[in-house]
Amino acid sequence: MEAKRVETARLFHRFGFGPKPGEYAAALKAGIPATRKKVLTLSQTPNSSVVSDPQISDLGKRPAANSPQIIDFAVARRRQIQDMQLWWLDLMVLSPNSLVEKMSWFWHGHWATSIEKVEYALPMYLQNKTLREYCLTDFTKLAKAMINDGALQVWLDGQDSTVKAPNENLARELMELFTLGVNRYTEQDVKEMARVLTGYQVERTTGQVKINPSRQDKNPVTIFGSTMTLSSESLTELLVKRKDCQQFIPERIWYRFISSSEKMPANFAAIKAFSSRDISQAVSATVNSPVMANPKYEMVKSPVEWFVAACRALEVVPSQLQTSDKLINHLDKLGQVPFSPPNVGGWPAGEGWLSSASALYRVAFANWLVPQSQLSVIRETSISDRTRKSADWLGVPEWSARTKAVLDENSADPEQFTLMALCSPDYIVSR
Amino acid sequence: MLIVTRRKFLKLTTGSLATGLATQLISFEDIANAAISRPLAANTPILVVVTLYGGNDGLNTVIPFTDSTYFSARPGMTYPISQMLPIDAELALNPAMSGMKTLWDQNKVAIVRGVGYPNPDRSHFSSMAKWQTGSPNNNLSTGWIGRWIDTQKEDPMLAISLGSVLPPLFAGAKRSGSALPIGGLVIPKGVTGAQLQKISTPSAKDSKLMAASATSMRNLFSVSTDVQPVLKAPAPLAPDLPTINGGNAGGDNNLAQQLDVVAKLIAADSPTKVWSVSLGGFDTHANEANAQAALLGVVSSSIYRFMSQLKSTTRSNDVTVLIYSEFGRRVAANGSDGTDHGTSGPMFVIGNSVKGGFYGDQPSLKSLINGDLAVTTDFRDVYASLLEGVLKSPVEPSLGNWSGRVNFLKTA
């Protein structure tokens, strides 16, 4: 397998959501350095010029059950959630800034917060804007914005944490899952930190956050052996400054972008690059790292990554598919719906997506999706060229002999051909 | 405390990462082969664990229908008394539970009242972790069945969970139970099916993940011809369940289908001693009455159907079903005719070897603890009884030196 094709495919599938028709072949011509640069260069085109922002408003408190207003409320709530999901999926497909979408997606899985508990779309939408704004900037700023995020506070019961009854939920996850990694702190640190994080109150319907001083514990705490008085923000800063944070965030980048099964090497370039806590430096170091060409580091496309990549190649727009309910249902069957991670640990990776059940649901999903595309790329290619050219179309480094044989057998039938390609191990796995 | 178990729960739900054990996804072919080559010995007891995710409201399941406090606490979310199904002078089953009522009348249902654990935790995740690890206090990373699995001879067929994700209940320290995706019953047919089989044939050149991808697809088609007829009958479609507002704490939505598969595999002599199935959606923070009736109707009719299916096999006396949820709900309704997270609730133990009736005290509505029901029975009493009485195993490896028992099993 040609190393250049592998690395180019990875640049598209891991730091974006796969190539649009023609992009992969053009990138091969342009060469690896140019493709890396292209992946890392942000377009100035505003997102709203390709996908209009969803109308997400404050729905106010849920009306009483059986009241005349409850149906309108429930309909509006569901509509807002779906609009928001489709808005993001559309952006993943259409945005000129794939890296921003991919990094927002990465951080959504990192600070995993679910609409299932938050209930209202507005706080989730505001959280997404925050993730989007800081996704490639200073991690300290991102972490501070997140500790003040209404949806995250609700999700981890921050708003119920008071000086009388500190709740350790947010404190523990802030260290374990968000900044330091597991076992890089003590139980004492968790308890003390919970005291610092008291006093938050959140207006559920809007996600607006305030700190109520009468509910807040302002006494000094002893964290990592030092006694001091901290605010939630100075606490966050203290965590992000720790050496363990410099190790942990590159670990997460490694796990989500390079390999979920192989161990991160001690000299992984992103670690050094993250010394300034600049996320873009860490991402850039990863993109430019030799690990990108190492055949050992394969990944499985998560359901959203697989679906969005298919949409880009098939030139279809998620919100225009028949129907939106069916789309969300397919994603749900596969276990990955935006704004609805299964728990605060985020979605699984790797072989977690390769059960027999997901194989089955993936086929059903592709069966529904493929007929909704004109499949113009395939139809415009002569039958005898279809197998060969489809590798470039989909951004696959090389079809295996087995897949090649099946594609050849189906080359006269564009729909069946595409179905087989999308469900092949060669496409499901990013090699 | 809350967080410690939550963290552990998360570790458990990410399975292989935490325990160093990969979740074994088994195929119908594996079970079929095992059923043929080493069928479960006759008269071997089987435990079927039904997890209701989301926190089932016990008060609207086993209803204190003569207690005026019940009606005044939740005026917008009770049922007409005429529709309830009385099972004694004070308690009635939810109107939707006619199948369960029939089994109760046959003395096959033990209802253990007020079950919970000390210092109840109202978080779905950490409370469910406590129930599944069987450990309210300790920071365990294994399930109570998982620790039992550790004591048994290694066998991927020993404990099977329906669905593609393994519940923490089945995670052991040395080994874990297996997960069986039920979608495997619906196999693509015709030309597409044939082509998909070709595209998933093994290849020596496959990378590790490509091989795993091909295997996952291939397993769909690898149902043994010997047992296929048993499994082939169309599974019932999952009924449309109400969409329930609030935190979804896991679970599947097709209990009838899961139990249908379990019944067929029990009939096929699968060498499996513990099965796990689940139903999600019990997080009824709003408009609870209809939603919960729909869910409990599914539980009741699925279990009734399951017990009926077993009648035509030689195993009907061997199977004991346990039904539980991570917590009950508050006594007073909230502002949305729903209930918030509470404490204790009833457990159901069902089977021909069960002595039907009530066990444990009914928590009083007059003496609440911060608005919540008291815990009158520790869940470990129930687990210990099942370990000894059904699995014929010592309690100690799973629950340590736990002395409580509930005598709901007939003595042989």
Coordinates of N, CA, C and O in Angstrom, one line a residue, chain B residues 4-73:
Chain B
V4 N -17.5 8.5 43.4 CA -16.6 7.3 43.3 C -17.2 6.2 42.5 O -16.6 5.7 41.6
T5 N -18.5 5.9 42.8 CA -19.1 4.8 42.1 C -19.4 5.2 40.6 O -19.3 4.4 39.7
R6 N -19.7 6.5 40.5 CA -20.0 6.9 39.1 C -18.7 6.7 38.2 O -18.8 6.2 37.1
R7 N -17.6 7.1 38.8 CA -16.4 6.9 38.1 C -16.1 5.5 37.7 O -15.8 5.1 36.6
K8 N -16.4 4.7 38.7 CA -16.2 3.2 38.5 C -17.2 2.7 37.5 O -16.8 1.9 36.6
F9 N -18.4 3.3 37.5 CA -19.4 2.8 36.6 C -18.9 3.2 35.1 O -19.0 2.4 34.2
L10 N -18.3 4.4 35.0 CA -17.8 4.8 33.7 C -16.7 3.9 33.3 O -16.6 3.5 32.1
K11 N -15.9 3.5 34.2 CA -14.8 2.6 33.9 C -15.4 1.3 33.4 O -14.9 0.7 32.4
L12 N -16.4 0.9 34.1 CA -17.0 -0.4 33.7 C -17.7 -0.3 32.3 O -17.6 -1.2 31.5
T13 N -18.3 0.8 32.0 CA -19.0 0.9 30.8 C -18.0 1.1 29.6 O -18.4 0.8 28.5
T14 N -16.8 1.5 29.9 CA -15.8 1.4 28.8 C -15.1 0.1 28.8 O -14.1 -0.1 28.1
G15 N -15.5 -0.8 29.7 CA -15.2 -2.2 29.6 C -13.7 -2.5 29.5 O -13.0 -2.5 30.5
S16 N -13.3 -2.8 28.3 CA -12.0 -3.4 28.1 C -10.9 -2.4 28.6 O -9.9 -2.9 29.1
L17 N -11.1 -1.1 28.5 CA -10.1 -0.2 28.9 C -9.9 -0.3 30.4 O -8.7 -0.3 30.8
A18 N -10.9 -0.5 31.1 CA -10.8 -0.4 32.6 C -10.4 -1.7 33.1 O -9.5 -1.8 34.0
T19 N -10.9 -2.8 32.7 CA -10.7 -4.1 33.3 C -9.6 -4.9 32.6 O -9.1 -5.9 33.1
G20 N -9.2 -4.4 31.4 CA -8.2 -5.1 30.7 C -8.8 -6.3 30.0 O -8.1 -7.2 29.5
L21 N -10.2 -6.4 30.0 CA -10.8 -7.5 29.4 C -11.6 -7.0 28.2 O -12.3 -6.0 28.2
A22 N -11.5 -7.7 27.1 CA -12.3 -7.3 25.9 C -13.7 -7.9 26.0 O -13.8 -9.0 26.5
T23 N -14.7 -7.1 25.7 CA -16.0 -7.7 25.7 C -16.1 -8.7 24.6 O -15.8 -8.5 23.5
Q24 N -16.5 -9.9 25.0 CA -16.7 -10.9 24.0 C -18.0 -10.8 23.3 O -19.1 -10.9 24.0
L25 N -18.0 -10.5 22.0 CA -19.2 -10.5 21.3 C -19.4 -11.8 20.7 O -18.5 -12.3 19.9
I26 N -20.4 -12.5 21.0 CA -20.5 -13.9 20.5 C -21.6 -13.9 19.4 O -22.5 -13.0 19.4
S27 N -21.6 -14.9 18.6 CA -22.6 -15.0 17.5 C -23.5 -16.1 17.8 O -23.3 -16.9 18.7
F28 N -24.6 -16.1 17.1 CA -25.5 -17.2 17.3 C -24.9 -18.6 17.0 O -25.2 -19.6 17.6
E29 N -23.9 -18.5 16.1 CA -23.2 -19.7 15.7 C -22.5 -20.3 16.9 O -22.5 -21.5 17.2
D30 N -21.9 -19.4 17.7 CA -21.1 -19.9 18.9 C -22.1 -20.6 19.8 O -21.8 -21.6 20.3
I31 N -23.3 -19.9 20.0 CA -24.2 -20.5 20.9 C -24.8 -21.8 20.4 O -24.9 -22.8 21.1
A32 N -25.0 -21.8 19.1 CA -25.6 -23.0 18.5 C -24.6 -24.2 18.6 O -25.0 -25.3 19.0
N33 N -23.4 -23.9 18.3 CA -22.4 -25.0 18.5 C -22.3 -25.5 19.9 O -22.2 -26.7 20.1
A34 N -22.3 -24.5 20.8 CA -22.2 -24.9 22.2 C -23.4 -25.7 22.7 O -23.3 -26.7 23.4
A35 N -24.6 -25.3 22.2 CA -25.8 -26.0 22.6 C -25.8 -27.4 22.1 O -26.3 -28.3 22.8
I36 N -25.2 -27.6 21.0 CA -25.2 -29.0 20.4 C -24.1 -29.8 21.1 O -24.3 -30.9 21.5
S37 N -22.9 -29.2 21.2 CA -21.8 -30.0 21.7 C -21.8 -30.2 23.2 O -21.3 -31.2 23.7
R38 N -22.3 -29.2 23.9 CA -22.3 -29.4 25.4 C -23.5 -28.7 26.0 O -23.4 -27.7 26.6
P39 N -24.7 -29.3 25.7 CA -25.9 -28.7 26.2 C -26.0 -28.5 27.7 O -25.3 -29.3 28.4
L40 N -26.7 -27.6 28.2 CA -26.9 -27.4 29.6 C -27.5 -28.7 30.2 O -28.5 -29.2 29.6
A41 N -27.0 -29.2 31.3 CA -27.5 -30.4 31.9 C -29.0 -30.2 32.3 O -29.3 -29.1 32.7
A42 N -29.7 -31.2 32.2 CA -31.2 -31.1 32.6 C -31.2 -30.6 34.1 O -30.4 -30.9 34.9
N43 N -32.3 -29.9 34.3 CA -32.6 -29.4 35.7 C -31.5 -28.4 36.2 O -31.5 -28.2 37.4
T44 N -30.7 -27.8 35.4 CA -29.8 -26.8 35.8 C -30.6 -25.5 36.0 O -31.2 -25.0 35.0
P45 N -30.5 -24.9 37.1 CA -31.2 -23.6 37.3 C -30.6 -22.5 36.4 O -29.4 -22.4 36.2
I46 N -31.5 -21.6 36.0 CA -31.1 -20.5 35.1 C -31.6 -19.2 35.7 O -32.8 -19.2 36.1
L47 N -30.8 -18.2 35.7 CA -31.3 -16.9 36.2 C -31.3 -15.9 35.1 O -30.4 -15.8 34.3
V48 N -32.5 -15.2 35.0 CA -32.7 -14.2 33.9 C -32.8 -12.8 34.7 O -33.7 -12.6 35.4
V49 N -31.9 -11.9 34.5 CA -31.9 -10.6 35.1 C -32.5 -9.6 34.2 O -31.9 -9.4 33.1
V50 N -33.5 -8.9 34.6 CA -34.1 -7.9 33.8 C -33.8 -6.5 34.5 O -34.3 -6.3 35.6
T51 N -33.1 -5.7 33.8 CA -32.8 -4.3 34.4 C -33.7 -3.3 33.7 O -33.7 -3.2 32.5
L52 N -34.4 -2.5 34.6 CA -35.2 -1.4 34.1 C -34.4 -0.2 34.3 O -34.2 0.3 35.4
Y53 N -33.9 0.4 33.2 CA -33.0 1.6 33.4 C -33.9 2.9 33.5 O -34.8 3.1 32.7
G54 N -33.5 3.8 34.3 CA -34.1 5.1 34.4 C -34.8 5.3 35.8 O -35.1 6.5 36.1
G55 N -34.9 4.3 36.6 CA -35.5 4.5 37.9 C -37.0 4.3 37.9 O -37.8 5.3 37.7
N56 N -37.4 3.0 38.0 CA -38.9 2.8 37.9 C -39.6 3.2 39.1 O -39.2 3.0 40.3
D57 N -40.7 3.9 39.0 CA -41.5 4.4 40.1 C -42.3 3.2 40.7 O -43.3 2.7 40.2
G58 N -41.8 2.7 41.8 CA -42.3 1.6 42.5 C -43.8 1.8 43.0 O -44.6 0.9 43.0
L59 N -44.0 3.1 43.4 CA -45.4 3.3 43.9 C -46.5 3.3 42.9 O -47.6 3.0 43.2
N60 N -46.1 3.5 41.6 CA -47.1 3.3 40.6 C -47.0 1.9 39.9 O -47.6 1.7 38.9
T61 N -46.1 1.1 40.5 CA -46.0 -0.3 40.0 C -46.8 -1.2 40.9 O -47.7 -1.9 40.5
V62 N -46.5 -1.2 42.2 CA -47.2 -1.9 43.2 C -47.9 -0.7 44.0 O -47.2 -0.1 44.8
I63 N -49.1 -0.5 43.8 CA -49.8 0.7 44.2 C -50.5 0.5 45.5 O -51.4 -0.4 45.7
P64 N -50.2 1.4 46.5 CA -51.0 1.3 47.8 C -52.3 2.0 47.7 O -52.5 3.1 48.1
F65 N -53.2 1.3 47.0 CA -54.5 1.9 46.5 C -55.5 2.2 47.6 O -56.5 2.9 47.3
T66 N -55.3 1.8 48.8 CA -56.2 2.2 49.9 C -55.7 3.4 50.7 O -56.3 3.8 51.7
D67 N -54.5 3.8 50.4 CA -53.9 4.9 51.2 C -54.1 6.3 50.6 O -53.7 6.6 49.5
S68 N -54.9 7.1 51.3 CA -55.2 8.4 50.7 C -54.0 9.3 50.5 O -54.0 10.1 49.7
T69 N -52.9 9.0 51.3 CA -51.7 9.8 51.1 C -51.2 9.6 49.7 O -50.6 10.6 49.1
Y70 N -51.3 8.4 49.2 CA -50.8 8.1 47.9 C -51.5 9.0 46.9 O -50.8 9.7 46.0
F71 N -52.8 9.1 47.0 CA -53.6 9.9 46.0 C -53.3 11.4 46.2 O -53.2 12.2 45.2
S72 N -53.2 11.9 47.4 CA -53.0 13.3 47.6 C -51.6 13.7 47.2 O -51.3 14.9 46.9
A73 N -50.6 12.8 47.3 CA -49.2 13.2 47.0 C -49.0 13.4 45.5 O -48.1 14.1 45.1

